[in-house]
Coordinates of N, CA and C and ligand atoms in Angstrom, one line a residue:
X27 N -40.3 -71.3 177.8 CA -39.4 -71.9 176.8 C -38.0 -72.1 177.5
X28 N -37.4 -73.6 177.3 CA -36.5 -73.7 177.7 C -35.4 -73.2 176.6
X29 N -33.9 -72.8 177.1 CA -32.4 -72.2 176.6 C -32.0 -73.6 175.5
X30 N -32.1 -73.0 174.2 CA -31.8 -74.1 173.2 C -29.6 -74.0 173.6
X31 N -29.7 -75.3 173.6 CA -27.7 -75.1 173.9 C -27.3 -75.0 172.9
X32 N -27.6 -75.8 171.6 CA -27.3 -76.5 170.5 C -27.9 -75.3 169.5
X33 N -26.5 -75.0 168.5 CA -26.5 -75.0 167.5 C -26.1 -76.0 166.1
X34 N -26.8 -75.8 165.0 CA -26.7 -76.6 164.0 C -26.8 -76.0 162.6
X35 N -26.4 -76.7 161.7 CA -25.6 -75.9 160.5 C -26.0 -76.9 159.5
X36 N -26.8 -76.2 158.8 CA -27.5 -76.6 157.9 C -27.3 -76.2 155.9
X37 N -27.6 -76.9 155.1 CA -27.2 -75.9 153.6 C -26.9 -77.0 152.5
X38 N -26.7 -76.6 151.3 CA -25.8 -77.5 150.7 C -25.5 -78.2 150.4
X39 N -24.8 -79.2 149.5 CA -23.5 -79.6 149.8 C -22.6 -78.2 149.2
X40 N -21.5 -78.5 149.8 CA -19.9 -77.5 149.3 C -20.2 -76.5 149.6
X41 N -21.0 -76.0 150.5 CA -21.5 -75.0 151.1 C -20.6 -74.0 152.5
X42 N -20.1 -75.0 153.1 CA -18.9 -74.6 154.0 C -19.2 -75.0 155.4
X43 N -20.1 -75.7 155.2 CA -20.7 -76.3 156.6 C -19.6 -76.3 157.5
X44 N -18.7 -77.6 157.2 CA -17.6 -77.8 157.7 C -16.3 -77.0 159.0
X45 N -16.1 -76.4 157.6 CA -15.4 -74.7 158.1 C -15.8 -74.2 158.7
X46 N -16.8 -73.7 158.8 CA -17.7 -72.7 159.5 C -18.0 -73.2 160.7
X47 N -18.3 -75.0 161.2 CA -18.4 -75.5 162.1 C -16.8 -75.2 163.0
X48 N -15.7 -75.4 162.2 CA -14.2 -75.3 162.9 C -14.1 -73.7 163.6
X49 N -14.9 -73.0 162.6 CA -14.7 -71.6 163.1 C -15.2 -71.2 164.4
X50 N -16.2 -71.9 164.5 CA -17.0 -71.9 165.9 C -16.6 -72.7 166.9
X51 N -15.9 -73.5 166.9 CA -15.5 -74.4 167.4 C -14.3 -73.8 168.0
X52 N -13.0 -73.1 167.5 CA -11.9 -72.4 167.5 C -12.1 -71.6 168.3
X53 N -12.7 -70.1 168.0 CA -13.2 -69.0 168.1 C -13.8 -68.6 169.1
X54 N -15.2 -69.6 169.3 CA -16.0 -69.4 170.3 C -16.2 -70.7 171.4
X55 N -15.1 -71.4 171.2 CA -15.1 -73.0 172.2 C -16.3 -73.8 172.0
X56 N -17.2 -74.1 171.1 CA -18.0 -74.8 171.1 C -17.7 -76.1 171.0
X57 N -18.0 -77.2 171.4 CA -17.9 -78.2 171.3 C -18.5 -78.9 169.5
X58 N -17.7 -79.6 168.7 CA -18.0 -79.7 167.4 C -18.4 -81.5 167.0
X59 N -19.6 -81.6 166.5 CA -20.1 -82.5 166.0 C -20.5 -82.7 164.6
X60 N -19.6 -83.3 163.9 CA -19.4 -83.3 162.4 C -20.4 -84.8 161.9
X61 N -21.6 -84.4 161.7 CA -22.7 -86.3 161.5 C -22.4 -86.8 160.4
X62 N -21.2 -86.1 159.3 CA -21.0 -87.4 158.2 C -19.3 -87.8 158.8
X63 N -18.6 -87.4 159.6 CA -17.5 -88.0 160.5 C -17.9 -89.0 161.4
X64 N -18.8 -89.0 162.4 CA -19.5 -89.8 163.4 C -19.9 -90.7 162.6
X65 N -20.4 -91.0 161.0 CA -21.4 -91.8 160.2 C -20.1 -93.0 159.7
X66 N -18.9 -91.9 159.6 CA -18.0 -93.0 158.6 C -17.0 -93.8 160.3
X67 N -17.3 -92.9 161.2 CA -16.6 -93.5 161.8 C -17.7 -94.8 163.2
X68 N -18.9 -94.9 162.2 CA -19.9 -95.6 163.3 C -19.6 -97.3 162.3
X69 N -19.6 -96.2 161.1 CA -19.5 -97.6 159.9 C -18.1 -97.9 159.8
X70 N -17.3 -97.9 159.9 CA -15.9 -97.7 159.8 C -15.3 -97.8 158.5
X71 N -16.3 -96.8 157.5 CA -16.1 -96.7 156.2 C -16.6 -95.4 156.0
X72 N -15.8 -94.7 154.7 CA -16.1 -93.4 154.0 C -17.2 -93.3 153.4
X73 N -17.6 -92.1 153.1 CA -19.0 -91.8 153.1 C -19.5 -92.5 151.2
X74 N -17.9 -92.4 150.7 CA -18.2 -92.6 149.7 C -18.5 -94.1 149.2
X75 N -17.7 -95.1 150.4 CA -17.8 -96.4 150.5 C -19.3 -97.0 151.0
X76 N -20.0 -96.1 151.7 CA -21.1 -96.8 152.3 C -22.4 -96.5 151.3
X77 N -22.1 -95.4 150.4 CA -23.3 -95.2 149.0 C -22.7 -96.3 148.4
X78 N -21.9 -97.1 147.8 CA -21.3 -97.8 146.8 C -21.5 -99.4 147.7
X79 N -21.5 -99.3 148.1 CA -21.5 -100.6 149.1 C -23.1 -101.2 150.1
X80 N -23.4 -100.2 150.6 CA -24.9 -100.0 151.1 C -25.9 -99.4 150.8
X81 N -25.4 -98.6 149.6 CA -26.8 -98.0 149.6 C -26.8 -96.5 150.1
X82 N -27.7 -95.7 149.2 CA -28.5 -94.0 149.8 C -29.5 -94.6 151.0
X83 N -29.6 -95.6 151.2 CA -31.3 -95.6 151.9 C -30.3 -95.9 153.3
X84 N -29.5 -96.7 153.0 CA -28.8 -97.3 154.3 C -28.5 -95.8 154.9
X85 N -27.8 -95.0 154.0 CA -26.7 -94.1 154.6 C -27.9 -93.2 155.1
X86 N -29.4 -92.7 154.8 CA -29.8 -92.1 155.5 C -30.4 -92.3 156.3
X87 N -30.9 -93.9 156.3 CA -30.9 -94.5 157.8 C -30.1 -94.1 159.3
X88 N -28.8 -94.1 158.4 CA -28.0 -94.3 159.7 C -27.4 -92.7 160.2
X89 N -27.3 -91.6 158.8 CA -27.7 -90.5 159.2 C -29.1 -90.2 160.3
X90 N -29.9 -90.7 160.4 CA -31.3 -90.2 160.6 C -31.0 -90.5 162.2
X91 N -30.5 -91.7 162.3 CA -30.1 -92.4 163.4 C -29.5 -91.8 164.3
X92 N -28.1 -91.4 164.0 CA -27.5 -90.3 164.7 C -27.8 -89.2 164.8
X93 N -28.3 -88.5 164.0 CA -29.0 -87.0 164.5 C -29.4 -86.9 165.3
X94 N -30.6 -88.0 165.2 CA -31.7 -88.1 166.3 C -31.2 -88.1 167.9
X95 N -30.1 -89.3 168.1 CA -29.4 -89.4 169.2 C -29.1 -87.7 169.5
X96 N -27.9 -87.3 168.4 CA -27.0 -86.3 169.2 C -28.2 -85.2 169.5
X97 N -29.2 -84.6 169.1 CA -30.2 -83.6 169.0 C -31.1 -84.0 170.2
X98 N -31.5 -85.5 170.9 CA -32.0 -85.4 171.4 C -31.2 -84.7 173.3
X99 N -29.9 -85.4 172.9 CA -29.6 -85.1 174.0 C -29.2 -83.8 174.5
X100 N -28.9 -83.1 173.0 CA -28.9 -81.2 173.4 C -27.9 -80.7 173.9
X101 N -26.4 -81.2 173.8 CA -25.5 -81.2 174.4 C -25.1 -79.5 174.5
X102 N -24.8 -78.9 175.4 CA -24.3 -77.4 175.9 C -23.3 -76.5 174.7
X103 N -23.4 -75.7 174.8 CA -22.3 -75.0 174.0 C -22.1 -75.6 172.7
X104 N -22.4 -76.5 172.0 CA -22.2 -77.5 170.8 C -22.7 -77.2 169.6
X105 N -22.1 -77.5 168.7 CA -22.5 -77.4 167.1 C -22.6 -78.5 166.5
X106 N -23.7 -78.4 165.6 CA -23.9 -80.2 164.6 C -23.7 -79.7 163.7
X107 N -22.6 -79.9 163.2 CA -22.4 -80.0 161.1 C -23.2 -81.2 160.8
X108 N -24.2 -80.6 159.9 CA -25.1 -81.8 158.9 C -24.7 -81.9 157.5
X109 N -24.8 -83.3 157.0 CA -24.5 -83.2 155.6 C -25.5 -82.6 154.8
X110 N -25.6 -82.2 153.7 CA -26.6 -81.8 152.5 C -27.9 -82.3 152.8
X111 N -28.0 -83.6 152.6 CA -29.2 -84.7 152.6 C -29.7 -84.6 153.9
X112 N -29.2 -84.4 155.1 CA -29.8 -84.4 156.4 C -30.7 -83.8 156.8
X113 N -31.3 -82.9 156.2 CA -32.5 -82.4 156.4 C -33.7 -83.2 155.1
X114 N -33.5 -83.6 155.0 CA -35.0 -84.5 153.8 C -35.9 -85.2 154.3
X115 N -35.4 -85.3 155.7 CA -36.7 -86.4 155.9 C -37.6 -85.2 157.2
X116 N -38.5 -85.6 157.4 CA -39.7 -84.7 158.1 C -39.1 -84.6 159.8
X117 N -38.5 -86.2 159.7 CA -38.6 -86.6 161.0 C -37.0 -85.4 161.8
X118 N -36.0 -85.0 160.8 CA -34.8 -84.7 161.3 C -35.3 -83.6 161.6
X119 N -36.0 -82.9 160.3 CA -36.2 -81.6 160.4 C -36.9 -81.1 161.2
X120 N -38.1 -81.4 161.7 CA -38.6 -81.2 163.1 C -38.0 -81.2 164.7
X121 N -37.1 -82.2 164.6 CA -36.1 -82.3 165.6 C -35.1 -81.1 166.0
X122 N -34.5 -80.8 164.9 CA -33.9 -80.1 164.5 C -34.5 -78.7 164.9
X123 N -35.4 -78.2 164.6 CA -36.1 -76.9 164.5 C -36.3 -76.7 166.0
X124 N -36.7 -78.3 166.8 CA -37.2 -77.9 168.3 C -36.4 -77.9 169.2
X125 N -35.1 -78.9 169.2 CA -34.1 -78.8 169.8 C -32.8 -77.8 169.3
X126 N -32.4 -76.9 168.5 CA -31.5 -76.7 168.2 C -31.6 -74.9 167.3
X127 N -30.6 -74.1 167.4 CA -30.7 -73.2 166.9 C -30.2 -73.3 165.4
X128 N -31.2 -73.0 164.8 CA -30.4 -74.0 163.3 C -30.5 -72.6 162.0
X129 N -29.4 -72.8 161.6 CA -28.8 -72.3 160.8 C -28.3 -72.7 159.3
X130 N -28.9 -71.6 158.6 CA -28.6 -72.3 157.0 C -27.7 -71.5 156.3
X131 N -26.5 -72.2 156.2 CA -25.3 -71.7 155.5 C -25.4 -71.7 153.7
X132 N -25.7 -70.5 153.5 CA -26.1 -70.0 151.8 C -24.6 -69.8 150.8
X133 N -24.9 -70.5 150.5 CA -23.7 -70.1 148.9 C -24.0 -69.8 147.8
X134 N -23.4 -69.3 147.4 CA -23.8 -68.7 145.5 C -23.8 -70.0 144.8
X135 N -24.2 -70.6 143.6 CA -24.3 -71.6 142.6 C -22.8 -71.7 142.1
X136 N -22.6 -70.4 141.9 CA -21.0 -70.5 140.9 C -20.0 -70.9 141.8
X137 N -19.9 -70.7 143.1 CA -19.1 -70.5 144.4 C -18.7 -72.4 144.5
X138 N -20.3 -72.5 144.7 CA -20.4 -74.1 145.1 C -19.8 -75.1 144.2
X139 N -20.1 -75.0 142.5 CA -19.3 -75.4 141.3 C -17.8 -75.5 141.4
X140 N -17.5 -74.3 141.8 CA -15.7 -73.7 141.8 C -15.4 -74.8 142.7
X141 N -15.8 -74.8 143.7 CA -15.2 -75.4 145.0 C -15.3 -77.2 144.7
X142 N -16.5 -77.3 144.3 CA -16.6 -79.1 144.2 C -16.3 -79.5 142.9
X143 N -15.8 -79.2 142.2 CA -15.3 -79.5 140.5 C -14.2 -80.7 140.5
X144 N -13.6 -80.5 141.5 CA -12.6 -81.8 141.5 C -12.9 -82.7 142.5
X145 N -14.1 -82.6 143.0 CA -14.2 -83.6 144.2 C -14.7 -85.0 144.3
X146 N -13.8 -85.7 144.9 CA -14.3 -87.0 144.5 C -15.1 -88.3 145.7
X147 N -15.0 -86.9 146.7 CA -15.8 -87.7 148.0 C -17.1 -87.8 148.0
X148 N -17.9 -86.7 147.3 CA -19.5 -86.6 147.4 C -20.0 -87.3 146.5
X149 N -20.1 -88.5 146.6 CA -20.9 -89.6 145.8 C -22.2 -89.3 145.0
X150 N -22.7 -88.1 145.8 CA -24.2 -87.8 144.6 C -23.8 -87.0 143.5
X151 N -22.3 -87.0 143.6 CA -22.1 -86.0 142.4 C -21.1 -86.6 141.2
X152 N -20.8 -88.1 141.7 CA -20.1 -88.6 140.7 C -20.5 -89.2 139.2
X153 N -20.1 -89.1 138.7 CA -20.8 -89.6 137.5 C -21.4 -88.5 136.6
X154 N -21.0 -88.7 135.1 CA -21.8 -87.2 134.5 C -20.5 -86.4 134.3
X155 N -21.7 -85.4 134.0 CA -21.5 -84.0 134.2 C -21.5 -83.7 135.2
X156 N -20.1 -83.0 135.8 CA -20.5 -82.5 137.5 C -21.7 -81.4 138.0
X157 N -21.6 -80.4 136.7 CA -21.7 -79.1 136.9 C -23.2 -79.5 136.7
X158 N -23.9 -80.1 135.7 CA -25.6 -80.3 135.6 C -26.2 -81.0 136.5
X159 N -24.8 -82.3 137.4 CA -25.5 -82.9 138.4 C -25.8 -82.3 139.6
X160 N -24.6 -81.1 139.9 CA -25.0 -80.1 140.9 C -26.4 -79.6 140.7
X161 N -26.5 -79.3 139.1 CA -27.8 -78.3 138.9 C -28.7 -78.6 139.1
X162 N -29.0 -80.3 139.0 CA -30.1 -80.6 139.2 C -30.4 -81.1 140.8
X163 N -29.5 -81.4 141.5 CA -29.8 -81.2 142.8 C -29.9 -80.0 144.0
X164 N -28.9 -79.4 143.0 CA -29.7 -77.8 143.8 C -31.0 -77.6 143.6
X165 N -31.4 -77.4 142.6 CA -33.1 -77.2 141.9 C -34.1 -78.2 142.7
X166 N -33.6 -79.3 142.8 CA -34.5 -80.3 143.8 C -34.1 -80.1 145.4
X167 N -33.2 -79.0 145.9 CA -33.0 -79.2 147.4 C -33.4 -77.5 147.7
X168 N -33.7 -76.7 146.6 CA -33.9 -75.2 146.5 C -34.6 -74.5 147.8
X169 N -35.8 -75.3 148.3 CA -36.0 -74.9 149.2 C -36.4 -75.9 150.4
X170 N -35.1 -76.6 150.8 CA -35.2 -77.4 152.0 C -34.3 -77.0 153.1
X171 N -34.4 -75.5 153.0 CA -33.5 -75.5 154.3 C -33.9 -74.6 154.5
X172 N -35.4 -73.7 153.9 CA -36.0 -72.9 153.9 C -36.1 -72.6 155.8
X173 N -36.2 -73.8 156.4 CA -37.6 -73.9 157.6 C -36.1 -73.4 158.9
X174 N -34.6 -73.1 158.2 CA -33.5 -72.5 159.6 C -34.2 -71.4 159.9
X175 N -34.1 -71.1 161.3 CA -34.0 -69.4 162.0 C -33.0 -68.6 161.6
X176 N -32.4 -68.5 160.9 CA -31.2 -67.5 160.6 C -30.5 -68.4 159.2
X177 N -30.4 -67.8 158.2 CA -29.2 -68.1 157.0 C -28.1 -67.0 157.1
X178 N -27.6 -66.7 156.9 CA -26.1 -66.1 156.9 C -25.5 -66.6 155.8
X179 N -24.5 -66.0 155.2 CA -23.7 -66.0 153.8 C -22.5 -66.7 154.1
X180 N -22.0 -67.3 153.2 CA -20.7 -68.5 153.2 C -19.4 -67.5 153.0
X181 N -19.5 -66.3 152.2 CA -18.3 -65.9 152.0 C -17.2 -65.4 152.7
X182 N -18.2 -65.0 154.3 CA -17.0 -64.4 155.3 C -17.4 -65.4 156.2
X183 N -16.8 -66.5 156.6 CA -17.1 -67.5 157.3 C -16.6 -66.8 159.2
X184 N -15.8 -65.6 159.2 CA -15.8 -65.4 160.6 C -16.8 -64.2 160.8
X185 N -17.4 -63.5 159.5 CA -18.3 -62.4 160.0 C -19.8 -63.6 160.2
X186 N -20.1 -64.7 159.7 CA -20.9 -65.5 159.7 C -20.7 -66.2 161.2
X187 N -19.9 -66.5 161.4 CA -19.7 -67.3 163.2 C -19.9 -65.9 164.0
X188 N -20.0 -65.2 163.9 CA -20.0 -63.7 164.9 C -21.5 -63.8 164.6
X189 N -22.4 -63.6 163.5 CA -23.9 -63.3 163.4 C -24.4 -64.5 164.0
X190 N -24.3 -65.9 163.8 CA -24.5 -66.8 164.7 C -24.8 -67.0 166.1
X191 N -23.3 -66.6 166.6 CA -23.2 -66.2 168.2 C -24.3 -65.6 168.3
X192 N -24.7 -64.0 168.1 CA -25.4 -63.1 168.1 C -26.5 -63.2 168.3
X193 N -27.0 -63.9 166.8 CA -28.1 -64.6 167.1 C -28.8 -65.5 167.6
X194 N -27.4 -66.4 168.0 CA -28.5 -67.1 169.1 C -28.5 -66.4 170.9
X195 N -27.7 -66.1 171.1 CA -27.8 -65.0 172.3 C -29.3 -64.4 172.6
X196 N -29.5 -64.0 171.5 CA -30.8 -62.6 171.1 C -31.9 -64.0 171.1
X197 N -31.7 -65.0 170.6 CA -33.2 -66.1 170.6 C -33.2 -66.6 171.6
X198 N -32.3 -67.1 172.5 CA -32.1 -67.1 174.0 C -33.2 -66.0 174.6
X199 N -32.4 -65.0 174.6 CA -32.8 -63.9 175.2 C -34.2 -63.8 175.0
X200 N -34.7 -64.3 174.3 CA -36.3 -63.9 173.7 C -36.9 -65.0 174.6
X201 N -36.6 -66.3 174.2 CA -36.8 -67.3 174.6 C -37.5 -66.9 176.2
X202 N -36.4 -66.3 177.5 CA -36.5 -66.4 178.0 C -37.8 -65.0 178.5
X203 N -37.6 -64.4 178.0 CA -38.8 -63.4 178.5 C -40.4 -64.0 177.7
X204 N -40.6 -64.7 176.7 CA -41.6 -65.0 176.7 C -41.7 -66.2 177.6
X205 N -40.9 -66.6 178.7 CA -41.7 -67.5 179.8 C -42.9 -67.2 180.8
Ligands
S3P6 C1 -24.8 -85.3 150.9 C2 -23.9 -84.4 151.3 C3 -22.6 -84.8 151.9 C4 -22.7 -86.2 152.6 C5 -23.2 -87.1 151.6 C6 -24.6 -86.8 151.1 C7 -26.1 -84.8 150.3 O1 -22.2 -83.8 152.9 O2 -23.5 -86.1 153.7 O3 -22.3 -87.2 150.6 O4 -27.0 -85.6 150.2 O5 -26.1 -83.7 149.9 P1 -21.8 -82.3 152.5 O6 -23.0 -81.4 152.6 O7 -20.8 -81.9 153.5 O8 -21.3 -82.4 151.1

């Protein structure tokens, strides 16, 4: 087995992907790849512009599109922040699992509510009730991130970038003696 370089951060939405991406990035010099930054800056529109204007199907086209790229090429020391939806289709998720040490960032329900209550960038959440639209897409995303090597908790985002490191060191490490 070859040395996976790449880690990726998986969970959510409002989950802390983000942050937790910066943390590692800061902390431990990782190189940071944020796929709904790269998405608005491929389209040269916001995330919230390209659901209102093109379409869910466009946007995960073109998510699908770049994952695929950045994951294939496996870049060294690096982290991919994924959006929420980025794991739904078969094809990312596989990708994902063989190239990359992937990681699913867990939040509480109430945590996730608190944090996105006022937010107006996440387009699957506009409209409604915020709080039942979360509910109902938690309930339908409950177990799609089931298939990460490691989950870790959102609330200490630098004791979570330390178990990360750790663990991918130790899957390395394994990696290499079952050759
Ligand atoms: C989405 C989550 C968002 C963003 C887009 C769709 C989803 O990213 O990719 O609005 O389907 O859950 P976050 O996980 O950073 O909110």
């Amino acid at each position: 087995m070859r040395r996976i370089a790449m880690i990726s951060l998986i969970g959510f939405t409002g989950a802390g992907k983000s942050s937790l991406g910066r943390v590692l990035a800061m902390r431990y010099g990782f190189l940071l790849w944020d796929l709904d930054h790269m998405i608005e800056r491929k389209e040269n529109m916001s995330i919230a512009e390209i659901f209102a204007e093109k379409g869910e199907s466009y946007f995960r086209e073109v998510e699908g599109n770049i994952l695929k790229n950045i994951v294939s090429q496996g870049f060294s020391n690096s982290v991919l922040v994924t959006g929420g939806g980025a794991v739904l289709r078969e094809q990312s998720r596989a990708l994902l699992i063989s190239r990359s040490f992937v990681i699913h960032l867990h939040a509480d329900f109430k945590v996730i509510v608190q944090r996105l209550l006022h937010d107006k960038s996440r387009p699957l959440l506009q409209g409604g009730d915020m709080e039942s639209t979360l509910a109902q897409l938690h309930a339908k995303r409950e177990h799609a991130y089931e298939f990460a090597h490691l989950t870790v908790d959102s609330r200490d985002l630098e004791e979570a970038a330390a178990k990360i490191v750790g663990g991918w060191y130790e899957f390395n490490r394994r990696s290499q003696i079952l050759i």
